[in-house]
JSON list of C-alpha atoms and ligand atoms in Angstrom, two decimals:
[
{"chain": "A", "resi": 1, "resn": "MET", "atom": "CA", "xyz": [98.84, 36.90, -37.38]},
{"chain": "A", "resi": 2, "resn": "SER", "atom": "CA", "xyz": [99.25, 40.27, -38.96]},
{"chain": "A", "resi": 3, "resn": "ILE", "atom": "CA", "xyz": [96.84, 43.11, -38.23]},
{"chain": "A", "resi": 4, "resn": "ASN", "atom": "CA", "xyz": [95.00, 44.49, -41.27]},
{"chain": "A", "resi": 5, "resn": "ILE", "atom": "CA", "xyz": [95.72, 48.20, -41.54]},
{"chain": "A", "resi": 6, "resn": "TYR", "atom": "CA", "xyz": [94.24, 48.42, -45.05]},
{"chain": "A", "resi": 7, "resn": "ASP", "atom": "CA", "xyz": [90.69, 48.18, -43.71]},
{"chain": "A", "resi": 8, "resn": "ASP", "atom": "CA", "xyz": [91.34, 51.21, -41.48]},
{"chain": "A", "resi": 9, "resn": "MET", "atom": "CA", "xyz": [93.01, 53.13, -44.30]},
{"chain": "A", "resi": 10, "resn": "ASN", "atom": "CA", "xyz": [90.09, 52.49, -46.64]},
{"chain": "A", "resi": 11, "resn": "LYS", "atom": "CA", "xyz": [87.58, 53.37, -43.95]},
{"chain": "A", "resi": 12, "resn": "LEU", "atom": "CA", "xyz": [89.34, 56.71, -43.36]},
{"chain": "A", "resi": 13, "resn": "GLU", "atom": "CA", "xyz": [89.50, 57.35, -47.11]},
{"chain": "A", "resi": 14, "resn": "SER", "atom": "CA", "xyz": [85.78, 56.71, -47.45]},
{"chain": "A", "resi": 15, "resn": "THR", "atom": "CA", "xyz": [84.93, 58.88, -44.41]},
{"chain": "A", "resi": 16, "resn": "LEU", "atom": "CA", "xyz": [87.07, 61.71, -45.75]},
{"chain": "A", "resi": 17, "resn": "ARG", "atom": "CA", "xyz": [84.87, 61.81, -48.85]},
{"chain": "A", "resi": 18, "resn": "LYS", "atom": "CA", "xyz": [81.83, 62.38, -46.61]},
{"chain": "A", "resi": 19, "resn": "THR", "atom": "CA", "xyz": [83.22, 65.18, -44.44]},
{"chain": "A", "resi": 20, "resn": "ASP", "atom": "CA", "xyz": [81.74, 68.68, -44.59]},
{"chain": "A", "resi": 21, "resn": "GLU", "atom": "CA", "xyz": [85.20, 69.93, -45.62]},
{"chain": "A", "resi": 22, "resn": "TYR", "atom": "CA", "xyz": [85.40, 67.60, -48.62]},
{"chain": "A", "resi": 23, "resn": "LEU", "atom": "CA", "xyz": [81.80, 68.11, -49.73]},
{"chain": "A", "resi": 24, "resn": "ALA", "atom": "CA", "xyz": [82.22, 71.89, -49.47]},
{"chain": "A", "resi": 25, "resn": "VAL", "atom": "CA", "xyz": [85.16, 71.85, -51.90]},
{"chain": "A", "resi": 26, "resn": "LYS", "atom": "CA", "xyz": [83.32, 69.53, -54.28]},
{"chain": "A", "resi": 27, "resn": "SER", "atom": "CA", "xyz": [80.23, 71.73, -54.31]},
{"chain": "A", "resi": 28, "resn": "ALA", "atom": "CA", "xyz": [82.25, 74.97, -54.62]},
{"chain": "A", "resi": 29, "resn": "MET", "atom": "CA", "xyz": [84.17, 73.49, -57.57]},
{"chain": "A", "resi": 30, "resn": "GLU", "atom": "CA", "xyz": [80.89, 72.63, -59.29]},
{"chain": "A", "resi": 31, "resn": "ASP", "atom": "CA", "xyz": [79.66, 76.19, -58.74]},
{"chain": "A", "resi": 32, "resn": "VAL", "atom": "CA", "xyz": [82.82, 77.60, -60.33]},
{"chain": "A", "resi": 33, "resn": "LYS", "atom": "CA", "xyz": [82.71, 75.13, -63.23]},
{"chain": "A", "resi": 34, "resn": "SER", "atom": "CA", "xyz": [79.08, 75.89, -64.06]},
{"chain": "A", "resi": 35, "resn": "ASP", "atom": "CA", "xyz": [79.58, 79.68, -64.04]},
{"chain": "A", "resi": 36, "resn": "GLU", "atom": "CA", "xyz": [81.23, 80.70, -67.33]},
{"chain": "A", "resi": 37, "resn": "GLU", "atom": "CA", "xyz": [82.68, 83.93, -65.89]},
{"chain": "A", "resi": 38, "resn": "ALA", "atom": "CA", "xyz": [84.10, 82.28, -62.76]},
{"chain": "A", "resi": 39, "resn": "ARG", "atom": "CA", "xyz": [85.42, 79.29, -64.70]},
{"chain": "A", "resi": 40, "resn": "VAL", "atom": "CA", "xyz": [87.30, 81.32, -67.31]},
{"chain": "A", "resi": 41, "resn": "LEU", "atom": "CA", "xyz": [88.70, 83.67, -64.66]},
{"chain": "A", "resi": 42, "resn": "PHE", "atom": "CA", "xyz": [89.83, 80.81, -62.45]},
{"chain": "A", "resi": 43, "resn": "GLU", "atom": "CA", "xyz": [91.43, 78.95, -65.36]},
{"chain": "A", "resi": 44, "resn": "SER", "atom": "CA", "xyz": [93.51, 81.96, -66.37]},
{"chain": "A", "resi": 45, "resn": "PHE", "atom": "CA", "xyz": [94.42, 82.62, -62.72]},
{"chain": "A", "resi": 46, "resn": "ARG", "atom": "CA", "xyz": [95.63, 79.02, -62.38]},
{"chain": "A", "resi": 47, "resn": "GLU", "atom": "CA", "xyz": [97.51, 79.05, -65.68]},
{"chain": "A", "resi": 48, "resn": "ILE", "atom": "CA", "xyz": [99.31, 82.29, -64.79]},
{"chain": "A", "resi": 49, "resn": "GLN", "atom": "CA", "xyz": [100.25, 80.93, -61.33]},
{"chain": "A", "resi": 50, "resn": "MET", "atom": "CA", "xyz": [101.65, 77.76, -62.88]},
{"chain": "A", "resi": 51, "resn": "ASN", "atom": "CA", "xyz": [103.67, 79.71, -65.45]},
{"chain": "A", "resi": 52, "resn": "LEU", "atom": "CA", "xyz": [105.12, 81.96, -62.75]},
{"chain": "A", "resi": 53, "resn": "GLN", "atom": "CA", "xyz": [106.03, 78.96, -60.58]},
{"chain": "A", "resi": 54, "resn": "GLN", "atom": "CA", "xyz": [107.76, 77.21, -63.47]},
{"chain": "A", "resi": 55, "resn": "LYS", "atom": "CA", "xyz": [109.75, 80.32, -64.29]},
{"chain": "A", "resi": 56, "resn": "GLN", "atom": "CA", "xyz": [110.75, 80.78, -60.65]},
{"chain": "A", "resi": 57, "resn": "MET", "atom": "CA", "xyz": [111.88, 77.15, -60.40]},
{"chain": "A", "resi": 58, "resn": "ALA", "atom": "CA", "xyz": [113.86, 77.49, -63.63]},
{"chain": "A", "resi": 59, "resn": "GLY", "atom": "CA", "xyz": [115.44, 80.69, -62.28]},
{"chain": "A", "resi": 60, "resn": "GLU", "atom": "CA", "xyz": [114.02, 82.70, -65.19]},
{"chain": "A", "resi": 61, "resn": "GLU", "atom": "CA", "xyz": [113.41, 86.41, -64.87]},
{"chain": "A", "resi": 62, "resn": "ILE", "atom": "CA", "xyz": [109.79, 87.57, -64.53]},
{"chain": "A", "resi": 63, "resn": "ALA", "atom": "CA", "xyz": [109.06, 90.81, -66.36]},
{"chain": "A", "resi": 64, "resn": "GLY", "atom": "CA", "xyz": [107.40, 93.62, -64.40]},
{"chain": "A", "resi": 65, "resn": "GLU", "atom": "CA", "xyz": [104.50, 93.68, -66.87]},
{"chain": "A", "resi": 66, "resn": "GLU", "atom": "CA", "xyz": [103.94, 89.95, -66.44]},
{"chain": "A", "resi": 67, "resn": "LEU", "atom": "CA", "xyz": [103.90, 90.25, -62.66]},
{"chain": "A", "resi": 68, "resn": "GLU", "atom": "CA", "xyz": [101.43, 93.13, -62.89]},
{"chain": "A", "resi": 69, "resn": "HIS", "atom": "CA", "xyz": [99.13, 91.06, -65.12]},
{"chain": "A", "resi": 70, "resn": "ALA", "atom": "CA", "xyz": [99.39, 88.14, -62.67]},
{"chain": "A", "resi": 71, "resn": "GLN", "atom": "CA", "xyz": [98.50, 90.35, -59.71]},
{"chain": "A", "resi": 72, "resn": "LYS", "atom": "CA", "xyz": [95.53, 91.84, -61.56]},
{"chain": "A", "resi": 73, "resn": "THR", "atom": "CA", "xyz": [94.21, 88.39, -62.45]},
{"chain": "A", "resi": 74, "resn": "ALA", "atom": "CA", "xyz": [94.70, 87.18, -58.86]},
{"chain": "A", "resi": 75, "resn": "GLN", "atom": "CA", "xyz": [92.79, 90.21, -57.58]},
{"chain": "A", "resi": 76, "resn": "LEU", "atom": "CA", "xyz": [89.92, 89.65, -60.02]},
{"chain": "A", "resi": 77, "resn": "ALA", "atom": "CA", "xyz": [89.77, 85.97, -59.06]},
{"chain": "A", "resi": 78, "resn": "GLN", "atom": "CA", "xyz": [89.65, 86.80, -55.37]},
{"chain": "A", "resi": 79, "resn": "GLU", "atom": "CA", "xyz": [86.87, 89.32, -55.96]},
{"chain": "A", "resi": 80, "resn": "ASN", "atom": "CA", "xyz": [84.73, 86.61, -57.57]},
{"chain": "A", "resi": 81, "resn": "PRO", "atom": "CA", "xyz": [82.53, 85.16, -54.77]},
{"chain": "A", "resi": 82, "resn": "LYS", "atom": "CA", "xyz": [82.37, 81.66, -56.28]},
{"chain": "A", "resi": 83, "resn": "ILE", "atom": "CA", "xyz": [86.14, 81.43, -56.66]},
{"chain": "A", "resi": 84, "resn": "MET", "atom": "CA", "xyz": [86.66, 82.89, -53.19]},
{"chain": "A", "resi": 85, "resn": "THR", "atom": "CA", "xyz": [84.27, 80.32, -51.67]},
{"chain": "A", "resi": 86, "resn": "MET", "atom": "CA", "xyz": [86.19, 77.55, -53.42]},
{"chain": "A", "resi": 87, "resn": "LEU", "atom": "CA", "xyz": [89.62, 78.79, -52.29]},
{"chain": "A", "resi": 88, "resn": "THR", "atom": "CA", "xyz": [88.40, 79.14, -48.69]},
{"chain": "A", "resi": 89, "resn": "ALA", "atom": "CA", "xyz": [86.91, 75.63, -48.76]},
{"chain": "A", "resi": 90, "resn": "GLU", "atom": "CA", "xyz": [90.20, 74.28, -50.13]},
{"chain": "A", "resi": 91, "resn": "MET", "atom": "CA", "xyz": [92.12, 75.84, -47.26]},
{"chain": "A", "resi": 92, "resn": "LYS", "atom": "CA", "xyz": [89.82, 74.19, -44.70]},
{"chain": "A", "resi": 93, "resn": "LEU", "atom": "CA", "xyz": [90.20, 70.81, -46.43]},
{"chain": "A", "resi": 94, "resn": "SER", "atom": "CA", "xyz": [94.00, 71.27, -46.41]},
{"chain": "A", "resi": 95, "resn": "GLU", "atom": "CA", "xyz": [93.91, 71.81, -42.67]},
{"chain": "A", "resi": 96, "resn": "LEU", "atom": "CA", "xyz": [91.95, 68.58, -42.22]},
{"chain": "A", "resi": 97, "resn": "ILE", "atom": "CA", "xyz": [94.45, 66.65, -44.39]},
{"chain": "A", "resi": 98, "resn": "GLU", "atom": "CA", "xyz": [97.33, 68.11, -42.36]},
{"chain": "A", "resi": 99, "resn": "GLU", "atom": "CA", "xyz": [95.57, 66.97, -39.18]},
{"chain": "A", "resi": 100, "resn": "VAL", "atom": "CA", "xyz": [95.26, 63.44, -40.65]},
{"chain": "A", "resi": 101, "resn": "ASN", "atom": "CA", "xyz": [98.97, 63.45, -41.49]},
{"chain": "A", "resi": 102, "resn": "ARG", "atom": "CA", "xyz": [99.87, 64.65, -38.02]},
{"chain": "A", "resi": 103, "resn": "VAL", "atom": "CA", "xyz": [97.88, 61.88, -36.33]},
{"chain": "A", "resi": 104, "resn": "VAL", "atom": "CA", "xyz": [99.13, 59.16, -38.68]},
{"chain": "A", "resi": 105, "resn": "LEU", "atom": "CA", "xyz": [102.77, 60.23, -38.27]},
{"chain": "A", "resi": 106, "resn": "LYS", "atom": "CA", "xyz": [102.52, 60.41, -34.46]},
{"chain": "A", "resi": 107, "resn": "PRO", "atom": "CA", "xyz": [103.41, 56.72, -33.90]},
{"chain": "A", "resi": 108, "resn": "VAL", "atom": "CA", "xyz": [106.55, 57.08, -36.03]},
{"chain": "A", "resi": 109, "resn": "GLN", "atom": "CA", "xyz": [107.51, 60.28, -34.24]},
{"chain": "A", "resi": 110, "resn": "ASP", "atom": "CA", "xyz": [107.07, 58.49, -30.89]},
{"chain": "A", "resi": 111, "resn": "LEU", "atom": "CA", "xyz": [109.44, 55.73, -32.04]},
{"chain": "A", "resi": 112, "resn": "TYR", "atom": "CA", "xyz": [112.20, 58.20, -32.89]},
{"chain": "A", "resi": 113, "resn": "GLU", "atom": "CA", "xyz": [111.72, 60.16, -29.70]},
{"chain": "A", "resi": 114, "resn": "SER", "atom": "CA", "xyz": [111.99, 56.97, -27.66]},
{"chain": "A", "resi": 115, "resn": "PHE", "atom": "CA", "xyz": [115.28, 56.13, -29.40]},
{"chain": "A", "resi": 116, "resn": "ASN", "atom": "CA", "xyz": [117.05, 59.20, -28.02]},
{"chain": "B", "resi": 1, "resn": "MET", "atom": "CA", "xyz": [74.97, 66.16, -38.97]},
{"chain": "B", "resi": 2, "resn": "SER", "atom": "CA", "xyz": [78.69, 66.05, -39.53]},
{"chain": "B", "resi": 3, "resn": "ILE", "atom": "CA", "xyz": [80.54, 62.76, -39.97]},
{"chain": "B", "resi": 4, "resn": "ASN", "atom": "CA", "xyz": [83.21, 62.06, -37.37]},
{"chain": "B", "resi": 5, "resn": "ILE", "atom": "CA", "xyz": [86.53, 61.52, -39.13]},
{"chain": "B", "resi": 6, "resn": "TYR", "atom": "CA", "xyz": [88.52, 61.71, -35.90]},
{"chain": "B", "resi": 7, "resn": "ASP", "atom": "CA", "xyz": [87.37, 58.23, -34.82]},
{"chain": "B", "resi": 8, "resn": "ASP", "atom": "CA", "xyz": [88.72, 56.77, -38.08]},
{"chain": "B", "resi": 9, "resn": "MET", "atom": "CA", "xyz": [91.98, 58.72, -37.78]},
{"chain": "B", "resi": 10, "resn": "ASN", "atom": "CA", "xyz": [92.53, 57.50, -34.23]},
{"chain": "B", "resi": 11, "resn": "LYS", "atom": "CA", "xyz": [91.62, 53.94, -35.16]},
{"chain": "B", "resi": 12, "resn": "LEU", "atom": "CA", "xyz": [94.20, 54.01, -37.97]},
{"chain": "B", "resi": 13, "resn": "GLU", "atom": "CA", "xyz": [96.80, 55.53, -35.64]},
{"chain": "B", "resi": 14, "resn": "SER", "atom": "CA", "xyz": [96.22, 52.79, -33.10]},
{"chain": "B", "resi": 15, "resn": "THR", "atom": "CA", "xyz": [96.30, 50.01, -35.73]},
{"chain": "B", "resi": 16, "resn": "LEU", "atom": "CA", "xyz": [99.54, 51.40, -37.17]},
{"chain": "B", "resi": 17, "resn": "ARG", "atom": "CA", "xyz": [101.19, 50.86, -33.79]},
{"chain": "B", "resi": 18, "resn": "LYS", "atom": "CA", "xyz": [100.24, 47.16, -33.98]},
{"chain": "B", "resi": 19, "resn": "THR", "atom": "CA", "xyz": [101.46, 46.43, -37.52]},
{"chain": "B", "resi": 20, "resn": "ASP", "atom": "CA", "xyz": [104.37, 44.04, -38.12]},
{"chain": "B", "resi": 21, "resn": "GLU", "atom": "CA", "xyz": [106.21, 46.93, -39.79]},
{"chain": "B", "resi": 22, "resn": "TYR", "atom": "CA", "xyz": [105.92, 49.19, -36.73]},
{"chain": "B", "resi": 23, "resn": "LEU", "atom": "CA", "xyz": [106.72, 46.47, -34.21]},
{"chain": "B", "resi": 24, "resn": "ALA", "atom": "CA", "xyz": [109.75, 45.39, -36.25]},
{"chain": "B", "resi": 25, "resn": "VAL", "atom": "CA", "xyz": [111.25, 48.91, -36.09]},
{"chain": "B", "resi": 26, "resn": "LYS", "atom": "CA", "xyz": [110.50, 49.17, -32.38]},
{"chain": "B", "resi": 27, "resn": "SER", "atom": "CA", "xyz": [112.14, 45.83, -31.62]},
{"chain": "B", "resi": 28, "resn": "ALA", "atom": "CA", "xyz": [115.14, 46.53, -33.89]},
{"chain": "B", "resi": 29, "resn": "MET", "atom": "CA", "xyz": [115.65, 49.90, -32.17]},
{"chain": "B", "resi": 30, "resn": "GLU", "atom": "CA", "xyz": [115.66, 48.18, -28.79]},
{"chain": "B", "resi": 31, "resn": "ASP", "atom": "CA", "xyz": [118.26, 45.68, -30.04]},
{"chain": "B", "resi": 32, "resn": "VAL", "atom": "CA", "xyz": [120.51, 48.52, -31.23]},
{"chain": "B", "resi": 33, "resn": "LYS", "atom": "CA", "xyz": [120.04, 50.51, -28.01]},
{"chain": "B", "resi": 34, "resn": "SER", "atom": "CA", "xyz": [120.89, 47.55, -25.77]},
{"chain": "B", "resi": 35, "resn": "ASP", "atom": "CA", "xyz": [124.07, 46.66, -27.69]},
{"chain": "B", "resi": 36, "resn": "GLU", "atom": "CA", "xyz": [126.86, 49.07, -26.67]},
{"chain": "B", "resi": 37, "resn": "GLU", "atom": "CA", "xyz": [128.84, 48.58, -29.89]},
{"chain": "B", "resi": 38, "resn": "ALA", "atom": "CA", "xyz": [125.84, 49.00, -32.19]},
{"chain": "B", "resi": 39, "resn": "ARG", "atom": "CA", "xyz": [124.50, 51.95, -30.21]},
{"chain": "B", "resi": 40, "resn": "VAL", "atom": "CA", "xyz": [127.76, 53.94, -30.22]},
{"chain": "B", "resi": 41, "resn": "LEU", "atom": "CA", "xyz": [128.34, 53.18, -33.91]},
{"chain": "B", "resi": 42, "resn": "PHE", "atom": "CA", "xyz": [124.82, 54.19, -34.88]},
{"chain": "B", "resi": 43, "resn": "GLU", "atom": "CA", "xyz": [124.98, 57.39, -32.83]},
{"chain": "B", "resi": 44, "resn": "SER", "atom": "CA", "xyz": [128.18, 58.53, -34.52]},
{"chain": "B", "resi": 45, "resn": "PHE", "atom": "CA", "xyz": [126.78, 57.53, -37.93]},
{"chain": "B", "resi": 46, "resn": "ARG", "atom": "CA", "xyz": [123.68, 59.64, -37.28]},
{"chain": "B", "resi": 47, "resn": "GLU", "atom": "CA", "xyz": [125.64, 62.62, -35.91]},
{"chain": "B", "resi": 48, "resn": "ILE", "atom": "CA", "xyz": [127.98, 62.63, -38.92]},
{"chain": "B", "resi": 49, "resn": "GLN", "atom": "CA", "xyz": [125.02, 62.42, -41.34]},
{"chain": "B", "resi": 50, "resn": "MET", "atom": "CA", "xyz": [123.30, 65.35, -39.61]},
{"chain": "B", "resi": 51, "resn": "ASN", "atom": "CA", "xyz": [126.47, 67.46, -39.67]},
{"chain": "B", "resi": 52, "resn": "LEU", "atom": "CA", "xyz": [126.98, 66.78, -43.37]},
{"chain": "B", "resi": 53, "resn": "GLN", "atom": "CA", "xyz": [123.35, 67.66, -44.13]},
{"chain": "B", "resi": 54, "resn": "GLN", "atom": "CA", "xyz": [123.58, 70.92, -42.20]},
{"chain": "B", "resi": 55, "resn": "LYS", "atom": "CA", "xyz": [126.77, 71.88, -44.01]},
{"chain": "B", "resi": 56, "resn": "GLN", "atom": "CA", "xyz": [125.23, 71.04, -47.38]},
{"chain": "B", "resi": 57, "resn": "MET", "atom": "CA", "xyz": [122.15, 73.13, -46.61]},
{"chain": "B", "resi": 58, "resn": "ALA", "atom": "CA", "xyz": [124.32, 76.04, -45.46]},
{"chain": "B", "resi": 59, "resn": "GLY", "atom": "CA", "xyz": [126.37, 75.70, -48.66]},
{"chain": "B", "resi": 60, "resn": "GLU", "atom": "CA", "xyz": [129.55, 75.04, -46.65]},
{"chain": "B", "resi": 61, "resn": "GLU", "atom": "CA", "xyz": [132.43, 73.11, -48.18]},
{"chain": "B", "resi": 62, "resn": "ILE", "atom": "CA", "xyz": [132.95, 69.53, -47.01]},
{"chain": "B", "resi": 63, "resn": "ALA", "atom": "CA", "xyz": [136.60, 68.55, -46.68]},
{"chain": "B", "resi": 64, "resn": "GLY", "atom": "CA", "xyz": [137.77, 65.36, -48.44]},
{"chain": "B", "resi": 65, "resn": "GLU", "atom": "CA", "xyz": [138.95, 63.94, -45.10]},
{"chain": "B", "resi": 66, "resn": "GLU", "atom": "CA", "xyz": [135.56, 64.56, -43.50]},
{"chain": "B", "resi": 67, "resn": "LEU", "atom": "CA", "xyz": [133.75, 62.86, -46.37]},
{"chain": "B", "resi": 68, "resn": "GLU", "atom": "CA", "xyz": [136.10, 59.90, -46.12]},
{"chain": "B", "resi": 69, "resn": "HIS", "atom": "CA", "xyz": [135.45, 59.60, -42.37]},
{"chain": "B", "resi": 70, "resn": "ALA", "atom": "CA", "xyz": [131.68, 59.79, -43.02]},
{"chain": "B", "resi": 71, "resn": "GLN", "atom": "CA", "xyz": [131.85, 57.05, -45.65]},
{"chain": "B", "resi": 72, "resn": "LYS", "atom": "CA", "xyz": [133.91, 54.81, -43.35]},
{"chain": "B", "resi": 73, "resn": "THR", "atom": "CA", "xyz": [131.41, 55.25, -40.50]},
{"chain": "B", "resi": 74, "resn": "ALA", "atom": "CA", "xyz": [128.48, 54.57, -42.85]},
{"chain": "B", "resi": 75, "resn": "GLN", "atom": "CA", "xyz": [130.17, 51.39, -44.05]},
{"chain": "B", "resi": 76, "resn": "LEU", "atom": "CA", "xyz": [130.86, 50.19, -40.50]},
{"chain": "B", "resi": 77, "resn": "ALA", "atom": "CA", "xyz": [127.26, 50.93, -39.51]},
{"chain": "B", "resi": 78, "resn": "GLN", "atom": "CA", "xyz": [125.90, 48.98, -42.48]},
{"chain": "B", "resi": 79, "resn": "GLU", "atom": "CA", "xyz": [128.13, 46.03, -41.64]},
{"chain": "B", "resi": 80, "resn": "ASN", "atom": "CA", "xyz": [126.62, 45.84, -38.16]},
{"chain": "B", "resi": 81, "resn": "PRO", "atom": "CA", "xyz": [123.72, 43.32, -38.35]},
{"chain": "B", "resi": 82, "resn": "LYS", "atom": "CA", "xyz": [121.63, 45.02, -35.66]},
{"chain": "B", "resi": 83, "resn": "ILE", "atom": "CA", "xyz": [121.90, 48.44, -37.33]},
{"chain": "B", "resi": 84, "resn": "MET", "atom": "CA", "xyz": [121.24, 46.89, -40.75]},
{"chain": "B", "resi": 85, "resn": "THR", "atom": "CA", "xyz": [118.11, 45.13, -39.43]},
{"chain": "B", "resi": 86, "resn": "MET", "atom": "CA", "xyz": [116.90, 48.45, -38.01]},
{"chain": "B", "resi": 87, "resn": "LEU", "atom": "CA", "xyz": [117.53, 50.41, -41.22]},
{"chain": "B", "resi": 88, "resn": "THR", "atom": "CA", "xyz": [115.77, 47.74, -43.31]},
{"chain": "B", "resi": 89, "resn": "ALA", "atom": "CA", "xyz": [112.79, 47.73, -40.92]},
{"chain": "B", "resi": 90, "resn": "GLU", "atom": "CA", "xyz": [112.64, 51.53, -41.13]},
{"chain": "B", "resi": 91, "resn": "MET", "atom": "CA", "xyz": [112.49, 51.38, -44.92]},
{"chain": "B", "resi": 92, "resn": "LYS", "atom": "CA", "xyz": [109.56, 48.94, -44.81]},
{"chain": "B", "resi": 93, "resn": "LEU", "atom": "CA", "xyz": [107.72, 51.15, -42.32]},
{"chain": "B", "resi": 94, "resn": "SER", "atom": "CA", "xyz": [108.33, 54.18, -44.58]},
{"chain": "B", "resi": 95, "resn": "GLU", "atom": "CA", "xyz": [106.72, 52.30, -47.46]},
{"chain": "B", "resi": 96, "resn": "LEU", "atom": "CA", "xyz": [103.66, 51.61, -45.32]},
{"chain": "B", "resi": 97, "resn": "ILE", "atom": "CA", "xyz": [103.41, 55.28, -44.31]},
{"chain": "B", "resi": 98, "resn": "GLU", "atom": "CA", "xyz": [103.69, 56.32, -47.97]},
{"chain": "B", "resi": 99, "resn": "GLU", "atom": "CA", "xyz": [100.89, 53.88, -48.79]},
{"chain": "B", "resi": 100, "resn": "VAL", "atom": "CA", "xyz": [98.73, 55.47, -46.06]},
{"chain": "B", "resi": 101, "resn": "ASN", "atom": "CA", "xyz": [99.44, 58.92, -47.48]},
{"chain": "B", "resi": 102, "resn": "ARG", "atom": "CA", "xyz": [98.59, 57.77, -51.00]},
{"chain": "B", "resi": 103, "resn": "VAL", "atom": "CA", "xyz": [95.24, 56.34, -49.93]},
{"chain": "B", "resi": 104, "resn": "VAL", "atom": "CA", "xyz": [94.33, 59.34, -47.77]},
{"chain": "B", "resi": 105, "resn": "LEU", "atom": "CA", "xyz": [95.24, 61.82, -50.52]},
{"chain": "B", "resi": 106, "resn": "LYS", "atom": "CA", "xyz": [93.31, 59.90, -53.19]},
{"chain": "B", "resi": 107, "resn": "PRO", "atom": "CA", "xyz": [89.97, 61.68, -52.50]},
{"chain": "B", "resi": 108, "resn": "VAL", "atom": "CA", "xyz": [91.65, 65.09, -52.86]},
{"chain": "B", "resi": 109, "resn": "GLN", "atom": "CA", "xyz": [93.42, 64.00, -56.04]},
{"chain": "B", "resi": 110, "resn": "ASP", "atom": "CA", "xyz": [90.05, 62.82, -57.43]},
{"chain": "B", "resi": 111, "resn": "LEU", "atom": "CA", "xyz": [88.56, 66.26, -56.73]},
{"chain": "B", "resi": 112, "resn": "TYR", "atom": "CA", "xyz": [91.26, 68.05, -58.69]},
{"chain": "B", "resi": 113, "resn": "GLU", "atom": "CA", "xyz": [91.12, 65.59, -61.55]},
{"chain": "B", "resi": 114, "resn": "SER", "atom": "CA", "xyz": [87.37, 66.05, -61.81]},
{"chain": "B", "resi": 115, "resn": "PHE", "atom": "CA", "xyz": [87.84, 69.82, -62.02]},
{"chain": "B", "resi": 116, "resn": "ASN", "atom": "CA", "xyz": [89.78, 69.62, -65.26]},
{"chain": "C", "resi": 1, "resn": "CA", "atom": "CA1", "xyz": [79.07, 85.37, -62.33]},
{"chain": "C", "resi": 2, "resn": "CA", "atom": "CA1", "xyz": [127.87, 43.56, -31.06]}
]
């Protein structure tokens, strides 16, 4: 007889959606989306970040002017309370996800430690 | 009231240790460890792999002779039935862990998709 791990996985998935951390991100995202100023600012912040990342990965040069514009947009985004609330909530949710990964990977880690 | 996700995480962790996939790796590792020939062969295989990886990451050159020796050891290891059983069991366990990660990350993925 094989144990059913899928039930436990689905239970954890469903509980995750009900945590304070998850609900805080969801609510903060809705606040950003429904505020025209915050939404537009966040969208340009995100687009600029993605462009910079792609250029870095492709090894392309980033002009000083472009970097300055990116920093200014990042600063404006961080000064917006709704965006800031969302980014902070995302960080807390990331920590929870990392904790889940740590716990779930512990059995595998134990196996490899016992092999040595 | 905050939902307790730690109970679900710990339940999943404990169930993972009882899956066929986990027990198969554990048992295959014990078979390799208790067979002198398989153990010595696997240990040199692993040491050679780690050395090659470190050299690659450091950008060091790998001599043709060294690569040949590594390939020969890898071939010998894969021809050993106990090592092969262990490596195959490890791959199946990896797939299960990836499945866990996929399910657990689904709620977060849904959040970001809903933002767009
Ligand atoms: Ca506003
Ligand atoms: Ca043997």
